[in-house]
Amino acid sequence: MTLQEFLDYVKTGRPLDTPEIYRLMDDMSEEARRVTFRLNSAYHDQKEINALLTELTGRAPGRGFKMFPPMYTDFGKNIHIGDDVFINACCQFQDHGGVYIGDRCQIGHNVVFATLNHGLSAETRRTMTPAPIRLGKNVWVGSHSTILPGVTIGDNAIIAAGAVVTRDVPADTVVGGVPARELKKI
């Protein structure tokens, strides 16, 4: 299976449960760790960070991008970053299902993007199902938040620090808590 075939496959939302898929995921994990170890092991200016992120994801981040390493990922090839995005330190991207960050988003420390879920029964527990995470424009994600598979966050929304976002967030809305719930409209 090629990387492009995998990326096309995950868009279907079908389970990731074949030896061929597992092999590709293992290979991509090894590559992601090699690049993130380099990114996280020494000081890099923003130009060097952009080059390493381009190597990791296979595409350049948007113009005006800024990140404070370290960052972590177990795949790397399905992260999409818009213009003028800021990502603070220690964020984690489980991006097999796709993480799409819109223009002018701000991501706080230690945010987790989790795009894979596991089956509930013991027989299907090792089977993973992908679903993308999509952030609209001008989204602010507070520190230590977790965004779960399949969640879309609308333009201008705010995710309060420590929130666990389990469902879609409308535009111009502040959510917080575990699980996250609407706190107010902006």
mmCIF file of N, CA and C in Angstrom, residues 1-12 24 57 59 75 77-80 95-98 100:
data_model
loop_
_atom_site.group_PDB
_atom_site.id
_atom_site.type_symbol
_atom_site.label_atom_id
_atom_site.label_comp_id
_atom_site.label_asym_id
_atom_site.label_seq_id
_atom_site.Cartn_x
_atom_site.Cartn_y
_atom_site.Cartn_z
ATOM 1 N N MET A 1 0.848 -1.174 0.000
ATOM 2 C CA MET A 1 0.000 0.000 0.000
ATOM 3 C C MET A 1 0.898 1.244 0.000
ATOM 4 N N THR A 2 0.565 2.193 -0.853
ATOM 5 C CA THR A 2 1.316 3.445 -0.882
ATOM 6 C C THR A 2 0.728 4.411 0.146
ATOM 7 N N LEU A 3 1.490 5.449 0.446
ATOM 8 C CA LEU A 3 0.990 6.475 1.358
ATOM 9 C C LEU A 3 -0.290 7.092 0.805
ATOM 10 N N GLN A 4 -0.322 7.423 -0.481
ATOM 11 C CA GLN A 4 -1.525 8.039 -1.057
ATOM 12 C C GLN A 4 -2.726 7.097 -0.979
ATOM 13 N N GLU A 5 -2.505 5.819 -1.221
ATOM 14 C CA GLU A 5 -3.606 4.852 -1.092
ATOM 15 C C GLU A 5 -4.132 4.833 0.344
ATOM 16 N N PHE A 6 -3.217 4.892 1.319
ATOM 17 C CA PHE A 6 -3.634 4.930 2.718
ATOM 18 C C PHE A 6 -4.442 6.197 3.003
ATOM 19 N N LEU A 7 -3.932 7.345 2.570
ATOM 20 C CA LEU A 7 -4.636 8.615 2.828
ATOM 21 C C LEU A 7 -6.018 8.620 2.184
ATOM 22 N N ASP A 8 -6.136 8.040 0.998
ATOM 23 C CA ASP A 8 -7.452 7.918 0.361
ATOM 24 C C ASP A 8 -8.347 6.967 1.144
ATOM 25 N N TYR A 9 -7.769 5.876 1.623
ATOM 26 C CA TYR A 9 -8.533 4.878 2.385
ATOM 27 C C TYR A 9 -9.083 5.461 3.684
ATOM 28 N N VAL A 10 -8.272 6.217 4.431
ATOM 29 C CA VAL A 10 -8.755 6.729 5.719
ATOM 30 C C VAL A 10 -9.906 7.701 5.536
ATOM 31 N N LYS A 11 -10.006 8.335 4.374
ATOM 32 C CA LYS A 11 -11.136 9.243 4.113
ATOM 33 C C LYS A 11 -12.463 8.502 4.075
ATOM 34 N N THR A 12 -12.420 7.191 3.863
ATOM 35 C CA THR A 12 -13.656 6.398 3.836
ATOM 36 C C THR A 12 -14.176 6.114 5.243
ATOM 37 N N LEU A 24 2.248 -0.302 6.752
ATOM 38 C CA LEU A 24 2.442 1.087 6.358
ATOM 39 C C LEU A 24 2.428 2.005 7.588
ATOM 40 N N THR A 57 5.508 16.170 7.327
ATOM 41 C CA THR A 57 4.144 16.094 6.807
ATOM 42 C C THR A 57 4.065 15.885 5.303
ATOM 43 N N ARG A 59 4.314 18.393 3.297
ATOM 44 C CA ARG A 59 3.815 19.665 2.766
ATOM 45 C C ARG A 59 4.262 20.780 3.685
ATOM 46 N N PHE A 75 2.405 9.551 13.186
ATOM 47 C CA PHE A 75 2.182 9.342 11.755
ATOM 48 C C PHE A 75 2.785 10.504 10.961
ATOM 49 N N LYS A 77 1.969 12.342 8.347
ATOM 50 C CA LYS A 77 1.658 12.624 6.943
ATOM 51 C C LYS A 77 0.239 13.128 6.699
ATOM 52 N N ASN A 78 -0.544 13.313 7.768
ATOM 53 C CA ASN A 78 -1.918 13.774 7.567
ATOM 54 C C ASN A 78 -2.222 14.982 8.473
ATOM 55 N N ILE A 79 -1.226 15.849 8.618
ATOM 56 C CA ILE A 79 -1.360 17.114 9.338
ATOM 57 C C ILE A 79 -1.372 18.226 8.297
ATOM 58 N N HIS A 80 -2.381 19.101 8.363
ATOM 59 C CA HIS A 80 -2.555 20.184 7.395
ATOM 60 C C HIS A 80 -2.674 21.488 8.182
ATOM 61 N N ASP A 95 -2.481 11.684 13.914
ATOM 62 C CA ASP A 95 -3.080 12.284 12.723
ATOM 63 C C ASP A 95 -3.451 11.306 11.619
ATOM 64 N N HIS A 96 -3.501 10.032 11.879
ATOM 65 C CA HIS A 96 -3.837 9.069 10.830
ATOM 66 C C HIS A 96 -5.115 9.465 10.103
ATOM 67 N N GLY A 97 -6.124 9.892 10.837
ATOM 68 C CA GLY A 97 -7.411 10.261 10.247
ATOM 69 C C GLY A 97 -7.431 11.651 9.655
ATOM 70 N N GLY A 98 -6.415 12.458 9.928
ATOM 71 C CA GLY A 98 -6.318 13.812 9.382
ATOM 72 C C GLY A 98 -6.577 14.876 10.433
ATOM 73 N N TYR A 100 -6.744 18.978 10.422
ATOM 74 C CA TYR A 100 -6.810 20.149 9.550
ATOM 75 C C TYR A 100 -6.957 21.385 10.437
#
